[in-house]
XYZ file of C-alpha atoms in Angstrom:
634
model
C -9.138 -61.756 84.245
C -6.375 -62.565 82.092
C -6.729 -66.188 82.195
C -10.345 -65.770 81.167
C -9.595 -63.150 78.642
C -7.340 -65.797 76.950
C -9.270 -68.675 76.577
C -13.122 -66.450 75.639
C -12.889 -68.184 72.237
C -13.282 -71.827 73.205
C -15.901 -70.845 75.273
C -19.127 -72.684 74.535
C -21.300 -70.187 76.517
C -24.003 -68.345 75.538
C -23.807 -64.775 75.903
C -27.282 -65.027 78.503
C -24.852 -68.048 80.843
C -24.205 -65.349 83.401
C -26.631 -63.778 85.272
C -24.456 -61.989 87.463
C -20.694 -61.098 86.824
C -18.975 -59.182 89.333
C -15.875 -56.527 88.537
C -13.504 -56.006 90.912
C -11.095 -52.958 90.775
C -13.472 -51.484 88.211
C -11.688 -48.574 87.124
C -9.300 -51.420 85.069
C -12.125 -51.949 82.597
C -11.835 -49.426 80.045
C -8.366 -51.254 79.489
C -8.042 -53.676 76.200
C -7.655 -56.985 78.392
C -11.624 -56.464 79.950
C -13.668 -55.200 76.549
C -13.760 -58.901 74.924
C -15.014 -60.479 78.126
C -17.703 -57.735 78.383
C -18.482 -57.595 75.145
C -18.897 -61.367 74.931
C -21.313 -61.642 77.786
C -24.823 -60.062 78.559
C -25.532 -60.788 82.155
C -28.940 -59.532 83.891
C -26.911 -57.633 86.457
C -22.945 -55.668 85.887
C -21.647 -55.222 89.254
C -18.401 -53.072 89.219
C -16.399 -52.453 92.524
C -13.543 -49.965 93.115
C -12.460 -47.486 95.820
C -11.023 -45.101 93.055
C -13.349 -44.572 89.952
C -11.554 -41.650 88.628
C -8.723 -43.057 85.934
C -5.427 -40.847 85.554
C -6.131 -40.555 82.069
C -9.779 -39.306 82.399
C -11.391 -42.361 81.003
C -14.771 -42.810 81.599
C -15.807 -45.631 83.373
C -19.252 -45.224 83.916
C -20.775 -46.339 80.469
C -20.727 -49.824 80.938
C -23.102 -48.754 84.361
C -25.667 -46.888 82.393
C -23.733 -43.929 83.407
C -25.219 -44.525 86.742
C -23.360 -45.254 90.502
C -25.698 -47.268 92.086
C -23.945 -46.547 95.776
C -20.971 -45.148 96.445
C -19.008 -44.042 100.073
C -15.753 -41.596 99.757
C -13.023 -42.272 101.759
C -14.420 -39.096 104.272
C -17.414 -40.974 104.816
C -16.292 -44.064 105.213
C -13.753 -42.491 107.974
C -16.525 -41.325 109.453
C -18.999 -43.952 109.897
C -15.384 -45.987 111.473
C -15.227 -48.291 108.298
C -11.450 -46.930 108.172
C -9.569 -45.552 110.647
C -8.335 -41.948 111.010
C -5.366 -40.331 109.837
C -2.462 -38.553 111.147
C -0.881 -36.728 108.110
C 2.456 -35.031 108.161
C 3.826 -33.322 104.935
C 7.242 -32.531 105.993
C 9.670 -30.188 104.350
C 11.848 -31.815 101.412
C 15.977 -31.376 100.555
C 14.904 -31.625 96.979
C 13.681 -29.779 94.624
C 11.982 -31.094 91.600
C 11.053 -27.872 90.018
C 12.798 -29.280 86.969
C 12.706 -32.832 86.761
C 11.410 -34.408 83.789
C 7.657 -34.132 83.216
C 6.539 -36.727 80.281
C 2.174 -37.716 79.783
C 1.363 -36.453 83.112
C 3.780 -37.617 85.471
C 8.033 -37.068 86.420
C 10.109 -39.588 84.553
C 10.804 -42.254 86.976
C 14.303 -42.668 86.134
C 15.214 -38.819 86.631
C 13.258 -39.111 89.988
C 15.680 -42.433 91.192
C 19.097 -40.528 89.978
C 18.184 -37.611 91.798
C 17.475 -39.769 94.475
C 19.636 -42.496 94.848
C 22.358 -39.625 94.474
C 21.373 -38.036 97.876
C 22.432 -39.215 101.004
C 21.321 -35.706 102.710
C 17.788 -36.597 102.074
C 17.990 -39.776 103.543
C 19.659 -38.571 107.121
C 16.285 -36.011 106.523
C 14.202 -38.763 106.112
C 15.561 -40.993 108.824
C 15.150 -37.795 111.520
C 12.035 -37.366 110.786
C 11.119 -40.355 111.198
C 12.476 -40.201 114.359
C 10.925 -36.928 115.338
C 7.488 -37.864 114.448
C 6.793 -41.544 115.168
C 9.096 -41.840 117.995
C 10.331 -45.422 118.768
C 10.687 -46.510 115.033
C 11.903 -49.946 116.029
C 8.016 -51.030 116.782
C 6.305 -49.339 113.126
C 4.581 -51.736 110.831
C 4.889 -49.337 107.566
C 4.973 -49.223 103.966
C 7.782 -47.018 102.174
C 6.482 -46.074 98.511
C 9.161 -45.910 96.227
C 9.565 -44.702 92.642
C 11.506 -47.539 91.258
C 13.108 -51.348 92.173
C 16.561 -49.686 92.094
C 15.628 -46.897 94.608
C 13.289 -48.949 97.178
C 16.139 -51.315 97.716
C 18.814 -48.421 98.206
C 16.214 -46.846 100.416
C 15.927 -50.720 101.719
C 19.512 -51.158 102.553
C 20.056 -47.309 104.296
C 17.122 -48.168 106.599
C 19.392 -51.514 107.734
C 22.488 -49.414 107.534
C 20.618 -47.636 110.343
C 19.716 -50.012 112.505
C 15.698 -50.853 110.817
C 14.646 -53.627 109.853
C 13.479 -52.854 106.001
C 12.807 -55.588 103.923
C 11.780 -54.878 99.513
C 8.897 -56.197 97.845
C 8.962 -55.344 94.145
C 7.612 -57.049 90.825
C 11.344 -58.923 90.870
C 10.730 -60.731 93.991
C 6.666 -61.191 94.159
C 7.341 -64.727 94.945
C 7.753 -63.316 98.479
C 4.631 -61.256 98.709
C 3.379 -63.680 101.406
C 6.307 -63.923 103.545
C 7.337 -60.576 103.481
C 3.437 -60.064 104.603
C 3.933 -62.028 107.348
C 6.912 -60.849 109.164
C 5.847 -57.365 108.593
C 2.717 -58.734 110.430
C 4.789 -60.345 113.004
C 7.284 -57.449 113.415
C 10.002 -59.235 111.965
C 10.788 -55.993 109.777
C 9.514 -52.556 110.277
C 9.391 -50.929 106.781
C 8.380 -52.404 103.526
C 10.211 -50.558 100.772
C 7.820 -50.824 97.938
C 6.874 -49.564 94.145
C 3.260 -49.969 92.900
C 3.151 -53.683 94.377
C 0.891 -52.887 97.153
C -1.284 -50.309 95.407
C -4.392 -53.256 95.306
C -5.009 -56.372 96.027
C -3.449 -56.565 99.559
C -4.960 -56.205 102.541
C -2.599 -55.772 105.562
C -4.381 -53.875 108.830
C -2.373 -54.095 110.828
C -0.286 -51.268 108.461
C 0.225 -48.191 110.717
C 2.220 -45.698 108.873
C 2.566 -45.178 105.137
C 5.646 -43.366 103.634
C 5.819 -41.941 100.657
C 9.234 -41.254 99.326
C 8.252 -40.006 96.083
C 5.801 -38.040 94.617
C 2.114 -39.123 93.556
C 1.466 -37.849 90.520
C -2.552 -39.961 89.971
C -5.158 -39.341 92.570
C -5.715 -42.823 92.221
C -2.621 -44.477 93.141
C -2.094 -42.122 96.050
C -5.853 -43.223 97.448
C -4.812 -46.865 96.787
C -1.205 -46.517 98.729
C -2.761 -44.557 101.017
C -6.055 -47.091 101.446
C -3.123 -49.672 102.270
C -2.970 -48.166 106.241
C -6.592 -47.454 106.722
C -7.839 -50.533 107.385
C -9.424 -51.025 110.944
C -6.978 -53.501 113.478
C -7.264 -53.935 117.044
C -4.605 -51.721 118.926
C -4.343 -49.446 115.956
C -6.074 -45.787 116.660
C -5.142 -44.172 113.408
C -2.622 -43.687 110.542
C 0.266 -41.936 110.661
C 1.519 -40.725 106.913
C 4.899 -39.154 105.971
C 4.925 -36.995 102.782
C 7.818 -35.463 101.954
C 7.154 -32.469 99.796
C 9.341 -30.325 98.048
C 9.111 -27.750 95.215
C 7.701 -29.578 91.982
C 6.822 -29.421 88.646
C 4.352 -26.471 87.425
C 2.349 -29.399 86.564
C 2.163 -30.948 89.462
C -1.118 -31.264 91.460
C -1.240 -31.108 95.158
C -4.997 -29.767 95.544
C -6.825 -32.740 94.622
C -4.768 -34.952 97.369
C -6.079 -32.847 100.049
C -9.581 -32.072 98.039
C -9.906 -36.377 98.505
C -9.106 -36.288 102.119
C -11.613 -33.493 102.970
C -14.376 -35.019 100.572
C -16.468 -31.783 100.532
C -16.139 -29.982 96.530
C -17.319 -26.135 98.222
C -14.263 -25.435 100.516
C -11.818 -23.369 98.949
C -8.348 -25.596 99.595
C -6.001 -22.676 99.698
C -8.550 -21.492 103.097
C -8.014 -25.281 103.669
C -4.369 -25.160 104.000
C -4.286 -21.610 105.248
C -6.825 -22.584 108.325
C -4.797 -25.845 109.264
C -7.604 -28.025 107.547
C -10.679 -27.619 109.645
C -12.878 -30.203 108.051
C -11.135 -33.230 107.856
C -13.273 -36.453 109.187
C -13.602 -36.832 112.784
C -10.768 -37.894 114.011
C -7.898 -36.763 111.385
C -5.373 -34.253 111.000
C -2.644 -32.547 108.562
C 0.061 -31.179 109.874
C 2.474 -29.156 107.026
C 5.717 -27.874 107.896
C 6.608 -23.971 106.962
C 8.331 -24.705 103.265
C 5.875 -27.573 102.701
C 2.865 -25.422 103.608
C 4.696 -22.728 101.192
C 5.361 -24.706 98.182
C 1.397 -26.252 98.223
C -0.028 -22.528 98.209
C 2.321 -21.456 95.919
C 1.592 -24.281 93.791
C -2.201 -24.238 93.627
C -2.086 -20.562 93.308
C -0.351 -21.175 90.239
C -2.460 -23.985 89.296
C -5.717 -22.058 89.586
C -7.693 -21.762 85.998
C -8.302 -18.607 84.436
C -9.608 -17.242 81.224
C -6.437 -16.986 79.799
C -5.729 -20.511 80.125
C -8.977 -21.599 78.883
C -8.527 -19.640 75.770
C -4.786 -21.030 75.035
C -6.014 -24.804 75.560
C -9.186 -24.395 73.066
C -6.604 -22.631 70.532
C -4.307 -25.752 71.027
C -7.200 -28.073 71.307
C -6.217 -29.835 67.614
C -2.425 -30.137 67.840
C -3.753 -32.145 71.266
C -7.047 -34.655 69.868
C -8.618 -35.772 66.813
C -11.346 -35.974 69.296
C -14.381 -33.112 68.189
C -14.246 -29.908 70.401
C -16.961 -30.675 73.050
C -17.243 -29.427 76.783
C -16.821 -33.170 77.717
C -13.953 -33.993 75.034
C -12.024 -30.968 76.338
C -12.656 -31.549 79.782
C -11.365 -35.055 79.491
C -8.590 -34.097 77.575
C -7.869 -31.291 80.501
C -8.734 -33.010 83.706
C -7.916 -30.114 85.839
C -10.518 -27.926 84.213
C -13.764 -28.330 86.361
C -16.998 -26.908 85.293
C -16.477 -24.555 87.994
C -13.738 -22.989 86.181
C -15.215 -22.281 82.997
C -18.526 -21.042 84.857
C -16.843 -18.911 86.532
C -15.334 -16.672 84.423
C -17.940 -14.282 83.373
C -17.909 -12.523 80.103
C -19.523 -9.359 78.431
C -22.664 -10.159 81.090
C -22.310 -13.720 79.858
C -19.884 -16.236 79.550
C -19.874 -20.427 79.313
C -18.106 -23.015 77.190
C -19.735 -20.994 73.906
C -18.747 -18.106 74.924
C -15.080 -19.087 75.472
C -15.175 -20.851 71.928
C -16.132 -18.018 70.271
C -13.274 -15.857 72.542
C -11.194 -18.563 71.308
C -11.893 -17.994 67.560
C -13.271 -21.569 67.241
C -16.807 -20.135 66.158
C -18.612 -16.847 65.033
C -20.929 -14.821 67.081
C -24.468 -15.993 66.227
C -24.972 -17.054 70.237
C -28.273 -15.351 71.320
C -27.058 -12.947 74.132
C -30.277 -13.403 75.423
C -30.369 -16.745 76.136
C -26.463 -16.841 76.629
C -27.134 -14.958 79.512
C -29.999 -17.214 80.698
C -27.743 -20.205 80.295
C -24.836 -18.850 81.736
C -26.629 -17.640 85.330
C -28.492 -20.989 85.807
C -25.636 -23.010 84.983
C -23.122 -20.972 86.971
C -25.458 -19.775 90.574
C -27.752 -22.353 90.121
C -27.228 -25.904 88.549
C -23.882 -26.324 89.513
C -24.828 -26.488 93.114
C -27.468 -28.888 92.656
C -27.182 -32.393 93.740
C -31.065 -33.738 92.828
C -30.513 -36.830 89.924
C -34.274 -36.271 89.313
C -34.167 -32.614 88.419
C -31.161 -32.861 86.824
C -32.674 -35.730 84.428
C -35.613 -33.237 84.538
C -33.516 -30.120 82.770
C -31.426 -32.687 80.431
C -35.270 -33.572 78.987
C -36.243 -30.199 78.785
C -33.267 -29.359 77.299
C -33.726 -31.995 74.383
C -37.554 -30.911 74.057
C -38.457 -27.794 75.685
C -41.282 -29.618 77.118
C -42.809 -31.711 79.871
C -45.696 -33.443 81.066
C -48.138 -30.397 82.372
C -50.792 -33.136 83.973
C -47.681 -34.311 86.436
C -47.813 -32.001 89.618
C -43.979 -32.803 90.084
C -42.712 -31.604 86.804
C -44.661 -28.616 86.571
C -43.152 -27.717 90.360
C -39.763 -28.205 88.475
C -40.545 -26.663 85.424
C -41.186 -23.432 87.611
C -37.571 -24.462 89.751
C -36.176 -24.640 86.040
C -37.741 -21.040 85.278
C -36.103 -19.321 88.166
C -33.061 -21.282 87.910
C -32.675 -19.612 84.152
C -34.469 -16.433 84.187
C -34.476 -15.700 87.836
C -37.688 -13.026 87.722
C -41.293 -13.502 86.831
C -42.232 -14.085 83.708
C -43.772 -11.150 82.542
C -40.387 -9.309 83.616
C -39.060 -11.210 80.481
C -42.260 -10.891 78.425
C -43.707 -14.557 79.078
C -47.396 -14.685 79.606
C -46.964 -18.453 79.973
C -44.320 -21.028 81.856
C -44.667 -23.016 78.307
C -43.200 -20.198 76.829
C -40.077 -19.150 78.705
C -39.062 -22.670 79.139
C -39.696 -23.320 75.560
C -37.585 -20.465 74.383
C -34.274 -21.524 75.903
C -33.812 -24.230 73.195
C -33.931 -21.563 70.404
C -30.175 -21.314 70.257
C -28.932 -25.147 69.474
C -25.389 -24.231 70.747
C -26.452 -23.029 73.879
C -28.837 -26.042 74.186
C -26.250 -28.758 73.450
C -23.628 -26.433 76.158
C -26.157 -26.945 78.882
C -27.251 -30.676 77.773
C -23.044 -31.542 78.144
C -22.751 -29.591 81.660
C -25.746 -31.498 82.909
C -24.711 -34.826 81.439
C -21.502 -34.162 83.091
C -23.288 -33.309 86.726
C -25.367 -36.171 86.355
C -22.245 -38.516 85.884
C -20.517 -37.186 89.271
C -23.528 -36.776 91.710
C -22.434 -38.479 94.861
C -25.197 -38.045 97.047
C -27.977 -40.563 96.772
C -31.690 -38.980 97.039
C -34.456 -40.190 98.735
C -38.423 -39.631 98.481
C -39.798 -37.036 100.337
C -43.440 -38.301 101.371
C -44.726 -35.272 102.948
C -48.553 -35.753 102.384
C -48.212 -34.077 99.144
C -46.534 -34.734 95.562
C -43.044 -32.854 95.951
C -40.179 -32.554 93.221
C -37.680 -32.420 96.335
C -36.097 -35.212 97.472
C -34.236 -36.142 101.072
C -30.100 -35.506 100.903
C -30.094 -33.775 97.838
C -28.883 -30.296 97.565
C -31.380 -27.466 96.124
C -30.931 -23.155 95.794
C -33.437 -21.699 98.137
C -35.347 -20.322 94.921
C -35.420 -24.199 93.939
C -37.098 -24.563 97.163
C -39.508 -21.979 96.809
C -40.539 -23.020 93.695
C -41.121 -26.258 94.532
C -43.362 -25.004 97.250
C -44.841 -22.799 95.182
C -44.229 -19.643 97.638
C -41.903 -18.553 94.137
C -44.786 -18.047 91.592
C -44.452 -17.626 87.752
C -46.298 -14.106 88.378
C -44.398 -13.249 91.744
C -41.402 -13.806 93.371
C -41.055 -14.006 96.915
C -39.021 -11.600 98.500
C -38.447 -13.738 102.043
C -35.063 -14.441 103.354
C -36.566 -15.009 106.488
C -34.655 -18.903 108.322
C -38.413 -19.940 108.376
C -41.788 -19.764 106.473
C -44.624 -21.355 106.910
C -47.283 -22.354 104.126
C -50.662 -22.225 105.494
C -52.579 -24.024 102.670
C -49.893 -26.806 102.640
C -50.303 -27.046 106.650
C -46.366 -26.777 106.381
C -43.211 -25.307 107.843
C -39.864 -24.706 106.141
C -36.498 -24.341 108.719
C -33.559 -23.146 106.765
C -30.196 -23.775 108.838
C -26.708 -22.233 108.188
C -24.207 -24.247 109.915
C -21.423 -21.914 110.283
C -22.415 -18.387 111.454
C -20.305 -15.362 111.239
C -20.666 -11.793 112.859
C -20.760 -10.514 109.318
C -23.367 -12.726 108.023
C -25.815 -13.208 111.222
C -26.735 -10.320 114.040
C -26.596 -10.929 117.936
C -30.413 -11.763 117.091
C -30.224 -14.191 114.517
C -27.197 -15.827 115.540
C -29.151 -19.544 116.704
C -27.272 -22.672 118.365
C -27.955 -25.317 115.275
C -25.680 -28.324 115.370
C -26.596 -32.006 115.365
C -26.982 -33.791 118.291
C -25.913 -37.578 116.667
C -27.241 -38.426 113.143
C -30.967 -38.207 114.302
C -31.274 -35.817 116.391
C -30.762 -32.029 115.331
C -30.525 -29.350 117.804
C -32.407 -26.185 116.321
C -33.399 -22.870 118.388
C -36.469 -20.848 117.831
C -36.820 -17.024 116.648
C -36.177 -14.915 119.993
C -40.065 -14.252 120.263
C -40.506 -17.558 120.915
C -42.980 -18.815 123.661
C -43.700 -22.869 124.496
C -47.331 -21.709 125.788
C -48.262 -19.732 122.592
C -48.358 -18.601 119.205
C -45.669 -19.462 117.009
C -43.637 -21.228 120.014
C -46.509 -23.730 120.565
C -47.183 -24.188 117.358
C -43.736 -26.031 116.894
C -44.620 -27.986 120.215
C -47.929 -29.502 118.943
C -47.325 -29.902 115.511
C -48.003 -33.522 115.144
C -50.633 -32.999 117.034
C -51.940 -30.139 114.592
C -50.674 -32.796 111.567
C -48.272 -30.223 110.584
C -45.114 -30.911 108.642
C -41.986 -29.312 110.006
C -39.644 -29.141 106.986
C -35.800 -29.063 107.782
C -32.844 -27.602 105.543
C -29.488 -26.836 106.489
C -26.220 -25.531 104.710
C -22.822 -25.448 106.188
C -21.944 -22.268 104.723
C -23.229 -18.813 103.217
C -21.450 -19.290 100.664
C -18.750 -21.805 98.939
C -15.521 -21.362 97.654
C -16.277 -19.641 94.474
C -18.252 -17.253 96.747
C -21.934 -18.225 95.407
C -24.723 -18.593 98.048
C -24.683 -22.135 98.786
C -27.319 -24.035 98.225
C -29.464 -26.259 100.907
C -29.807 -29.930 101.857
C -33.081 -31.088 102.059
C -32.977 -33.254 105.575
C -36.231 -33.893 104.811
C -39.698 -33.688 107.962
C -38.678 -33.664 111.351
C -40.761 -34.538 114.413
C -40.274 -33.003 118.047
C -38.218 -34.690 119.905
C -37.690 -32.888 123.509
C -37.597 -28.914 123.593
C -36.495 -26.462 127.025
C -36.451 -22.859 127.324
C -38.067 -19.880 126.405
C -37.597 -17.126 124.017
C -35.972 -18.948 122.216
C -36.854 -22.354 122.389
C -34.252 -25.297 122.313
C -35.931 -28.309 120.106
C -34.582 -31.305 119.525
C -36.167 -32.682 115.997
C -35.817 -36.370 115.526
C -35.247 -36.874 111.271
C -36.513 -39.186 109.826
C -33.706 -40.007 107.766
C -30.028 -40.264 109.150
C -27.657 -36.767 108.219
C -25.352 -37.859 105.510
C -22.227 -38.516 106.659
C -20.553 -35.929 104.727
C -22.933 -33.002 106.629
C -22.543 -35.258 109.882
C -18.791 -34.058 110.656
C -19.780 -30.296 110.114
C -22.793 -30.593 111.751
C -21.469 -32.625 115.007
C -18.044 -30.431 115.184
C -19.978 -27.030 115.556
C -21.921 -28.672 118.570
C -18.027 -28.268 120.548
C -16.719 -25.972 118.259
């Protein structure tokens, strides 16, 4: 890139003379050295690649992409489907504490970090025994020691040989031996690495098996690189074993969204994470804290948590920060700890939201219409936040900009009435609307309040990470297959929520005679408090085709509703499948459904109930595959 970058002037290319230019390590391109090469050239087709798109500093990457991801696989997933291997991770107990180190733009100041370090022999006999205690013979590791500086990898270097290792450095002073320090890692020739940011990309070395990381990692996306260099697959190798040594940090410091990237699922609380031993890691992975470690990371994201308070002091001290304008999105990329989670949470005076907090603030007067504020605030909070569809979410952002659709397209008038009960939540008239036209209309009355919700779904649209398929069910639907939808999004869409009557079912299944159709909604995980000795069905998936669903007690394979189930391609009826992993998430909202899509009979035994096997038609996403697979042993 750099060579390029320096000669783009004598160029004699036309800006067309690409048709394809491919970017890898992507999230480099908002830096200075990429934008003249970009800007120079107009290819038909921008391909960037990158296994960590989120930048430290918040930068957003996904502009020069049409603010689109055309495909994307988390590290979870990609554990999953055995494109990496599994992890063992210990975070083991530290002698330090770094409680008052340093903190300077985001991170601890490296040089505080190596005198503390390099002035500490008590830490490294702690180091070296656990080593000991948890991977056994160390003599036969191939690992990589992350360091914080030159200085302190090769004092780290030399106390491994002082012990008997063999630890070898590889720093930006001696990159000229990149490849030969590669190779007798490879070989065995040394056992541990001792390494700074060197080996963060670019390298590829499988046959890696444990990772040590004798600092902190202060960016998500240097601890996913350092991390990504142990996961790759090698014959002999069954997993990774990681060493974290964790201590008492800065107030500033982040542990959640380490573990939030290894579990890969955004509606598990991660303090019930760490309290429950991490139950929903990918198949095959584990994390293991020790007592103080496991104490300092609760304490820690306890005190991390988001609250109106905080909100409120960081939009007062908004302009001593930016020049930026006070927006959702400017604030929320100058705070990148603030999800919209935490601002949606937080409800105030029967509303609340980013306006809301602005005018709590002092930023702006009062003028927001409560009416609509609260409108706003319960769609965006219960309602759009859990929703993973691109296509209704581009469906509200156009509403939001018009207050209209297209009433002779059967889809967007079954999401205009989602969009209804996703803001107003009752029939119409209960509001004094004698027409759809006219509730949805009256939601853009109030320009803050439009623009607020416009930003929050701009920002959704940017992060989706599920990729939605067509639903062809016989008839137009505005659902689509993998995407996540409110059960009152459902309804609507089926029309069983009207604009003159709301259904009052909770039943797990309803069937919709005129539409010949039958709607199965699953919660994975059931609880004696959620689900009586009635209702408490053996769901689980089978592999990622086959799902495993029993029938209401009643029942019967020779009649009524029982043989209905039985013959139903016979009878050309669509059996519609849905399935949640939870009642509710972490910010204790009824979680919404994924749309698995129609589902044909696959085998079925028993009576009262019956055990079916449906067959889908499109493969469980990996991400519901591990909760789905683990509750068939669990």
């Amino acid at each position: 890139m750099q060579t390029l970058n320096n000669r783009i002037d004598s160029l004699d290319l036309a800006p067309d003379y690409f048709d394809y230019i491919i970017v890898d390590e992507v999230h480099h391109i908002a830096a200075n050295s990429y934008r003249p090469i970009l800007n120079r050239f107009t290819p038909k087709i921008l391909l960037g690649l990158t296994a960590t798109p989120e930048r430290h500093d918040g930068t957003d990457i996904s502009e020069d992409f049409c603010n689109t991801i055309a495909a994307e696989l988390r590290l979870p997933e990609a554990i999953n489907l055995r494109h990496l291997c599994p992890f063992q991770y210990f975070g083991v107990d530290d002698t330090v504490d770094l409680s008052s180190v340093k903190w300077v733009k985001g991170r601890y100041l490296p040089s505080e970090l190596t005198r503390i370090y390099m002035t500490n022999d008590q830490r490294v006999g702690h180091i070296l025994r656990t080593m000991e205690d948890v991977l056994g013979n160390i003599q036969t590791i191939k690992a990589l020691a992350f360091c914080v500086s030159q200085d302190h990898a090769q004092f780290m270097a030399e106390k491994f040989c002082l012990k008997g290792l063999k630890a070898g450095v590889l720093t930006s002073s001696n990159s000229q031996e990149r490849v030969s320090l590669r190779e007798k890692l490879v070989k065995g020739e040394i056992n541990i690495l001792c390494v700074v940011d060197i080996f963060n990309e670019g390298v590829d070395i499988p046959e890696i098996d444990t990772v040590i990381f004798l600092r902190p990692t202060e960016s998500l996306t240097v601890f996913l690189q350092q991390l990504g260099r142990g996961l790759r697959l090698s014959d002999g190798k069954d997993c990774l074993t990681v060493l974290d040594f964790v201590g008492n940090a800065h107030s500033e410091y982040d542990f959640s969204h380490k573990f939030r990237a290894l579990i890969g699922k955004k509606h598990i609380s991660i303090i019930d994470e760490v309290q429950d031993d991490f139950p929903h890691l990918p198949l095959g992975c584990s994390i293991v804290l020790q007592k103080q470690a496991k104490e300092v990371i609760l304490k820690n994201i306890r005190n991390a948590i988001v609250n109106k308070q905080k909100l409120i002091k960081w939009i007062r001290g908004y302009p001593s920060q930016t020049n930026l304008k006070l927006t959702l999105s400017n604030f929320m990329t100058l705070y990148p700890q603030v999800s919209l989670e935490d601002i949606y949470k937080i409800k105030i005076n029967g509303g609340g939201g980013w306006s809301r907090l602005c005018v709590q603030a002092g930023f702006t007067d009062d003028t927001l219409d409560k009416k609509i504020e609260q409108a706003m605030f319960r769609s965006i909070s219960i309602r759009l936040l859990q929703c993973s569809s691109h296509s209704y979410l581009l469906f509200i952002q156009r509403l939001m900009k018009s207050g209209a659709w297209d009433t002779s397209n059967e889809i967007e008038n079954q999401m205009a009435l989602m969009a209804h009960y996703d803001f107003w939540q009752k029939p119409g008239k209960d509001f004094g609307f004698d027409s759809l036209e006219k509730s949805l209309s009256a939601l853009i009355r109030d320009n803050k309040l439009r623009l607020e919700c416009l930003d929050v779904v701009n920002h959704l649209l940017k992060n989706i990470e599920t990729f939605e398929l067509p639903m062809d069910i016989g008839f137009p639907s505005a659902l689509n297959i993998h995407s996540r939808y409110t059960r009152d999004q459902i309804l609507a869409a089926f029309g069983i929520n009207r604009f003159d009557k709301k259904s009052s079912s909770r039943e797990g299944v309803i069937e919709i005679k005129h539409l010949n159709c039958e709607l199965l909604f699953v919660t994975l995980k059931k609880t004696d408090k959620k689900f009586s000795p009635t209702t408490f069905y053996h769901d689980y998936a089978i592999n990622e085709i086959l799902f495993h669903w029993q029938s209401q007690n009643s029942a019967r394979p020779d009649k009524g509703k029982g043989l209905s189930y039985l013959q139903h391609q016979k009878n050309n009826k669509k059996i519609i499948l849905f399935i949640r992993e939870d009642t509710t998430d972490e910010y204790k909202r009824a979680m919404g459904f994924v749309n698995l899509g129609p589902v044909n009979l696959e085998s079925h035994y028993g009576s009262q109930p019956i055990s079916i096997t449906w067959r889908l038609q499109e493969p469980l996403p990996p991400y519901l595959w591990s909760d789905a697979a683990k509750l068939a042993v669990g």
